[in-house]
PDB file of C-alpha atoms in Angstrom:
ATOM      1  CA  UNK A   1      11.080 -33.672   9.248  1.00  0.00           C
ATOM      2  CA  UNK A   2       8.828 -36.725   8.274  1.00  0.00           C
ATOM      3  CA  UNK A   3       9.120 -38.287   5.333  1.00  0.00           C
ATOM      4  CA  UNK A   4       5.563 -38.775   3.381  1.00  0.00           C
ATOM      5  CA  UNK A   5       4.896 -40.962   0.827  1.00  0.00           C
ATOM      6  CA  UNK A   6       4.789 -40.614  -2.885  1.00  0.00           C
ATOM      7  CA  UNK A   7       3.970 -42.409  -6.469  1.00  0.00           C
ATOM      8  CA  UNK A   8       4.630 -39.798  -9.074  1.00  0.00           C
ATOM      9  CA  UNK A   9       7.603 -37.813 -10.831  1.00  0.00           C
ATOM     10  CA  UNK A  10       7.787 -34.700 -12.386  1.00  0.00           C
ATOM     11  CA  UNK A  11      10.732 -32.644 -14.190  1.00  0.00           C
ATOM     12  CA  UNK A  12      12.174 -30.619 -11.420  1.00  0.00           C
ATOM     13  CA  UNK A  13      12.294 -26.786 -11.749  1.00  0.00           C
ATOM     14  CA  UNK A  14      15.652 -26.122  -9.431  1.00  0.00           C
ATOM     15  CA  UNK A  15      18.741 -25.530 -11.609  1.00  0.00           C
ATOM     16  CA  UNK A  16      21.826 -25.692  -9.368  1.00  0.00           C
ATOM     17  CA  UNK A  17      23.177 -27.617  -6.050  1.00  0.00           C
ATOM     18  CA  UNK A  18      22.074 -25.644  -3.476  1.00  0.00           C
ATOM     19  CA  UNK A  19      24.726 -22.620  -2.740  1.00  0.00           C
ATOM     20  CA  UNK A  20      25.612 -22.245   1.205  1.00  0.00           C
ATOM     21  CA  UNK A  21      24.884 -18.916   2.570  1.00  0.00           C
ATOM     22  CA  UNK A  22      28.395 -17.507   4.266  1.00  0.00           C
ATOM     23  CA  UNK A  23      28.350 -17.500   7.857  1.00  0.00           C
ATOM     24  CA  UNK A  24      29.702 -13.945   8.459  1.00  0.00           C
ATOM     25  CA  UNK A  25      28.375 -12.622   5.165  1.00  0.00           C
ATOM     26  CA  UNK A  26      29.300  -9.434   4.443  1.00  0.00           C
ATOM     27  CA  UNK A  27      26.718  -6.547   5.214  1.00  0.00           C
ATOM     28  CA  UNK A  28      25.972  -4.528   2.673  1.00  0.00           C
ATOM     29  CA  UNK A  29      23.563  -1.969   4.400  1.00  0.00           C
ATOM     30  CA  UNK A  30      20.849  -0.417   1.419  1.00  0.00           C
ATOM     31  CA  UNK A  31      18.761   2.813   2.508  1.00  0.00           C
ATOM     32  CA  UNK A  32      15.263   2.175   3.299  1.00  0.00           C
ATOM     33  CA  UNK A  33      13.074   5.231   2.407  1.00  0.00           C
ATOM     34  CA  UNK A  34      10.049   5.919   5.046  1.00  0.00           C
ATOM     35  CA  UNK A  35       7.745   6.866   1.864  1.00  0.00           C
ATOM     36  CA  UNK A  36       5.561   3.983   0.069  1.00  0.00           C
ATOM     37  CA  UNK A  37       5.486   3.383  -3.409  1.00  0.00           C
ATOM     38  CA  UNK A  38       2.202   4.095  -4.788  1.00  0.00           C
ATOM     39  CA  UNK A  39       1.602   0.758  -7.361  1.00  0.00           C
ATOM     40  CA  UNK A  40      -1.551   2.893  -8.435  1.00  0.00           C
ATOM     41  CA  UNK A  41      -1.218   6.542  -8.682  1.00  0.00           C
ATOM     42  CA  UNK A  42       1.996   8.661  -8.052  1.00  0.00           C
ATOM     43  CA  UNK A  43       2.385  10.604  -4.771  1.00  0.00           C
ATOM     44  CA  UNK A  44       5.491  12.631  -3.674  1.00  0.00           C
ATOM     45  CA  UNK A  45       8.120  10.964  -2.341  1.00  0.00           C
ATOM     46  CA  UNK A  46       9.717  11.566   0.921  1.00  0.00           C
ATOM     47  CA  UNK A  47      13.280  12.567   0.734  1.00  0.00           C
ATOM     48  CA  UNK A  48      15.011  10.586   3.642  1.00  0.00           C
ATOM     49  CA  UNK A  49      15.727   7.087   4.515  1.00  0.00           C
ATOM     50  CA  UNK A  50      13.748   5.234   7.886  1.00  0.00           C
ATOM     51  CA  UNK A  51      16.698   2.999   8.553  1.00  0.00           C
ATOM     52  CA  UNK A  52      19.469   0.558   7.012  1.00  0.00           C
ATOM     53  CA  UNK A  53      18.129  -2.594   5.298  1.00  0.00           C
ATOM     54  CA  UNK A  54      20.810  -5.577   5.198  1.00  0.00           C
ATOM     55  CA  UNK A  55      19.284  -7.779   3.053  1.00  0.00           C
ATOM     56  CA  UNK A  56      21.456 -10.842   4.634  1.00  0.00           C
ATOM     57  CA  UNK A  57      19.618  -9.736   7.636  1.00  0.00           C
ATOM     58  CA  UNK A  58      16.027  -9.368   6.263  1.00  0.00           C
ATOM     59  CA  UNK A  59      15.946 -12.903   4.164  1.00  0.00           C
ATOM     60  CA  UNK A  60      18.610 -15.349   6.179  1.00  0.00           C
ATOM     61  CA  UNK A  61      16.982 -16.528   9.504  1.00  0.00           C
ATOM     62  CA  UNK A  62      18.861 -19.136  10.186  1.00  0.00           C
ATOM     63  CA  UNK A  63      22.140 -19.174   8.825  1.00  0.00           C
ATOM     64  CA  UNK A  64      23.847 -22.162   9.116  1.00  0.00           C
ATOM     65  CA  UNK A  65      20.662 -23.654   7.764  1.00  0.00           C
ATOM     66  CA  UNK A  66      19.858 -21.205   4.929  1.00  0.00           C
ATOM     67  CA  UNK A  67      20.767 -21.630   0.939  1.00  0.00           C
ATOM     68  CA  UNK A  68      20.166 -20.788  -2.399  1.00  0.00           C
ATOM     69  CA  UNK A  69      18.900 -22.181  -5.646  1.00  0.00           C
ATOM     70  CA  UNK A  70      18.576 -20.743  -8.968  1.00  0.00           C
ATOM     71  CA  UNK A  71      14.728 -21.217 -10.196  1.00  0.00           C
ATOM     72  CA  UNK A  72      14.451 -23.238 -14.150  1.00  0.00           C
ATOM     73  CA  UNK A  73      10.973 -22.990 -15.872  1.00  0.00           C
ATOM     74  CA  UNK A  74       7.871 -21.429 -14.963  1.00  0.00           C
ATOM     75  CA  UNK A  75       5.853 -23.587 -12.551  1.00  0.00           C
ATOM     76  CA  UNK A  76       5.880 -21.190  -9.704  1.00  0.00           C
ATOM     77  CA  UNK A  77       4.986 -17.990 -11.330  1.00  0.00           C
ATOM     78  CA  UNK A  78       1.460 -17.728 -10.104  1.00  0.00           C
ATOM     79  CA  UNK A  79       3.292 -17.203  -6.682  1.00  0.00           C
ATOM     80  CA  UNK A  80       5.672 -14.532  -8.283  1.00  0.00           C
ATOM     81  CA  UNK A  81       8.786 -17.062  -8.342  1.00  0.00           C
ATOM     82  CA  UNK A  82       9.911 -17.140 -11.640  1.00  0.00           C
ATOM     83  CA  UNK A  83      12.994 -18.454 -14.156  1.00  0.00           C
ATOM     84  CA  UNK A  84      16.330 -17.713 -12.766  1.00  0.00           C
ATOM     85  CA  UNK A  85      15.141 -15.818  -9.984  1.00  0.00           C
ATOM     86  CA  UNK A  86      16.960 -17.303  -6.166  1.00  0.00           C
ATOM     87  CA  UNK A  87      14.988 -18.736  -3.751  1.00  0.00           C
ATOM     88  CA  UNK A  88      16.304 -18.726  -0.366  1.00  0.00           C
ATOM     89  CA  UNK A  89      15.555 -21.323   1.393  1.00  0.00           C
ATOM     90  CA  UNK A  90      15.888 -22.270   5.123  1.00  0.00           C
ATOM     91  CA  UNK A  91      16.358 -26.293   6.288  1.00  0.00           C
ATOM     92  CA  UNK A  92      15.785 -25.777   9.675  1.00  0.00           C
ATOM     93  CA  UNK A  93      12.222 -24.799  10.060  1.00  0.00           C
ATOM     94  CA  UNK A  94       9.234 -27.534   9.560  1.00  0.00           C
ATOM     95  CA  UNK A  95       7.432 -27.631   6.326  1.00  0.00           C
ATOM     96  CA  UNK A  96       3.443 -26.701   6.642  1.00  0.00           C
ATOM     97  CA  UNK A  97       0.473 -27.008   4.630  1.00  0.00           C
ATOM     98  CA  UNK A  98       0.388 -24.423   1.637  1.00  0.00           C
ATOM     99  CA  UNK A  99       3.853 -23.163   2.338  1.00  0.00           C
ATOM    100  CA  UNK A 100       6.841 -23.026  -0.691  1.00  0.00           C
ATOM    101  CA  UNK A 101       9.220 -26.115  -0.290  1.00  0.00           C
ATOM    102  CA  UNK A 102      12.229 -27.477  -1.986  1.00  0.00           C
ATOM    103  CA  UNK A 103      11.786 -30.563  -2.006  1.00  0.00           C
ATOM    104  CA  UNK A 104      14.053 -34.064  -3.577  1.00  0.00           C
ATOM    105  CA  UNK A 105      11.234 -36.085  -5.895  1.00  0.00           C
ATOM    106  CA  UNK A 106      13.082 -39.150  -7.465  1.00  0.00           C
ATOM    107  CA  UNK A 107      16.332 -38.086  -6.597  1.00  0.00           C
ATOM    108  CA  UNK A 108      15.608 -34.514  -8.263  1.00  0.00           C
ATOM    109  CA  UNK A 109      15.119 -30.823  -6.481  1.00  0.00           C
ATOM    110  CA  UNK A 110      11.612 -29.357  -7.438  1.00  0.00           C
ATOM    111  CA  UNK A 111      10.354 -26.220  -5.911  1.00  0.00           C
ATOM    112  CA  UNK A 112       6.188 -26.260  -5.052  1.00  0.00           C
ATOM    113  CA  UNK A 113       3.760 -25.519  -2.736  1.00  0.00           C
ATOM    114  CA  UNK A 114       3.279 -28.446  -0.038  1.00  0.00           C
ATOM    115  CA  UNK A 115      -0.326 -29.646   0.425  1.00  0.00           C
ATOM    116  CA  UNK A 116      -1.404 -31.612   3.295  1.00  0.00           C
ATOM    117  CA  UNK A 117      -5.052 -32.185   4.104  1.00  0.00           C
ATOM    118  CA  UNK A 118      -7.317 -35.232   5.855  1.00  0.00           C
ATOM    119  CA  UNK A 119      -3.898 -37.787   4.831  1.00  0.00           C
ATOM    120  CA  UNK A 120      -3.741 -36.222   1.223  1.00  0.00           C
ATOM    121  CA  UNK A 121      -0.357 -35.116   0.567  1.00  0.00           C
ATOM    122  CA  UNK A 122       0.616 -33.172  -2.444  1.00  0.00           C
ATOM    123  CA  UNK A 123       3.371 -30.707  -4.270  1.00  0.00           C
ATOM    124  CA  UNK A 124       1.293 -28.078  -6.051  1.00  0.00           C
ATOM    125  CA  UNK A 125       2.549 -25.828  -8.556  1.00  0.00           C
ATOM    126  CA  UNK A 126       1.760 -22.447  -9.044  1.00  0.00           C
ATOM    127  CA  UNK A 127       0.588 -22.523 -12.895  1.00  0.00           C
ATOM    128  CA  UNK A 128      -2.241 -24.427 -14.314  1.00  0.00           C
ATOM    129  CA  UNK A 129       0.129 -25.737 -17.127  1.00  0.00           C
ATOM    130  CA  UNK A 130       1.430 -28.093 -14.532  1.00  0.00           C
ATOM    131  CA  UNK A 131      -0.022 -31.191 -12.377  1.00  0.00           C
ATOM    132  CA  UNK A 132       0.033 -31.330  -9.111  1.00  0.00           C
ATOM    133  CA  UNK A 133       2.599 -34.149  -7.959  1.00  0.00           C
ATOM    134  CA  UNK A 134       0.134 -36.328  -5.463  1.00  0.00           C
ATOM    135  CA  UNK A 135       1.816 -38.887  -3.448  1.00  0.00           C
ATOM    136  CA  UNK A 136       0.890 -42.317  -2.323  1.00  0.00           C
ATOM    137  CA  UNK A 137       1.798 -44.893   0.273  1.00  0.00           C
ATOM    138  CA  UNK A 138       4.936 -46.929  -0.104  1.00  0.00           C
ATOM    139  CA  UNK A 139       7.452 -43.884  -1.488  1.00  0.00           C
ATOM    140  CA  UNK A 140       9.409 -41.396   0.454  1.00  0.00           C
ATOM    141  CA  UNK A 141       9.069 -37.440   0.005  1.00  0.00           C
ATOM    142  CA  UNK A 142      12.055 -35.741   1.064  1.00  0.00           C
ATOM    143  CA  UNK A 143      11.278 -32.008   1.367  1.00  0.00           C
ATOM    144  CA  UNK A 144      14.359 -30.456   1.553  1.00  0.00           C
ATOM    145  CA  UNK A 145      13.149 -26.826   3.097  1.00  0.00           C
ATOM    146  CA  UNK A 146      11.083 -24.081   3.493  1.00  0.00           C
ATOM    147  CA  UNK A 147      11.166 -20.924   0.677  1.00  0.00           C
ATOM    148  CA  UNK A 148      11.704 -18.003   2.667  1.00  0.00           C
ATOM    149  CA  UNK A 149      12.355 -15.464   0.175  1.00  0.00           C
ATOM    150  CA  UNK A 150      12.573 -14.701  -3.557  1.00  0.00           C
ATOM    151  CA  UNK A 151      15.465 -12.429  -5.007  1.00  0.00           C
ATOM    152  CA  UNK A 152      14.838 -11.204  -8.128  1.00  0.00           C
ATOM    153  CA  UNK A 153      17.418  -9.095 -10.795  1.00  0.00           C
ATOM    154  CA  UNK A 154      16.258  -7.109 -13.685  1.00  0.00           C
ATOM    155  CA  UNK A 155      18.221  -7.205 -16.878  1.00  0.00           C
ATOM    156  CA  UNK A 156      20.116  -4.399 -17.171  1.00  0.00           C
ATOM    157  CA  UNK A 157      18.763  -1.795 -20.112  1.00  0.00           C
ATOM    158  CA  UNK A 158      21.408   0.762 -20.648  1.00  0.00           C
TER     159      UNK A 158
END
């Protein structure tokens, strides 16, 4: 990856060290169901599965190169990542214009969406509460990796 240059902090939004995804992690196969889920209006729902999901399979690419990270604060939400959901993301592939990066800003993990256009570089968030972190000549950008995925837990309402 190439370093780019920035001129700017801001409060980072990652909570935790990254946490290494296991090698061999163990599968834990859910049923996939062939029927959609209507978002609008219901429809009957088809009583069999398609296939097997293993999530380890469906969100880890690259193992040895994929982590974790719990998300703090809200500066992501307008891309549906949101307080103390885990982002999984992968060190191994190279980070692009408008994708979701973790990347180190002053020595602190911040999770935004990479910006890169005619020399401009820049960390977006994803809420207009927040500034974009633009960077400058003469300071390093480290970005750390590329967000592949977003796990999310409800709280539990018994």
């Amino acid at each position: 990856m190439q370093p780019v240059l920035f001129r700017r902090r801001q409060t980072p939004t990652l909570s935790q060290i990254p946490l290494d995804v296991p090698q061999e992690p163990v599968a834990f196969e859910i049923r996939l169901l062939l029927h959609r889920i209507s978002a609008g209006f219901p429809s009957p729902a088809a009583d069999y599965a398609e296939e097997g999901l293993d999530l380890n399979d469906y969100l880890v690419r690259n193992k040895p190169a994929t982590f974790m990270f719990t998300v703090k604060g809200d500066s992501m939400i307008g891309a549906s990542i949101e307080e103390g959901d885990k982002v999984v993301v992968d060190r191994a592939m190279t980070p692009k214009h408008d994708d979701i990066v973790v990347a180190v800003v002053d020595g602190e993990y911040t999770i935004k969406r990479l910006y890169r256009h005619q020399g401009r570089v820049e960390l977006r968030p994803e809420n207009p509460a927040y500034s974009p972190i633009v960077f400058t000549e003469g300071i390093e950008l480290m970005v750390w990796g590329v967000v592949v995925g977003v796990v999310r837990r409800y709280p539990f309402r018994g």
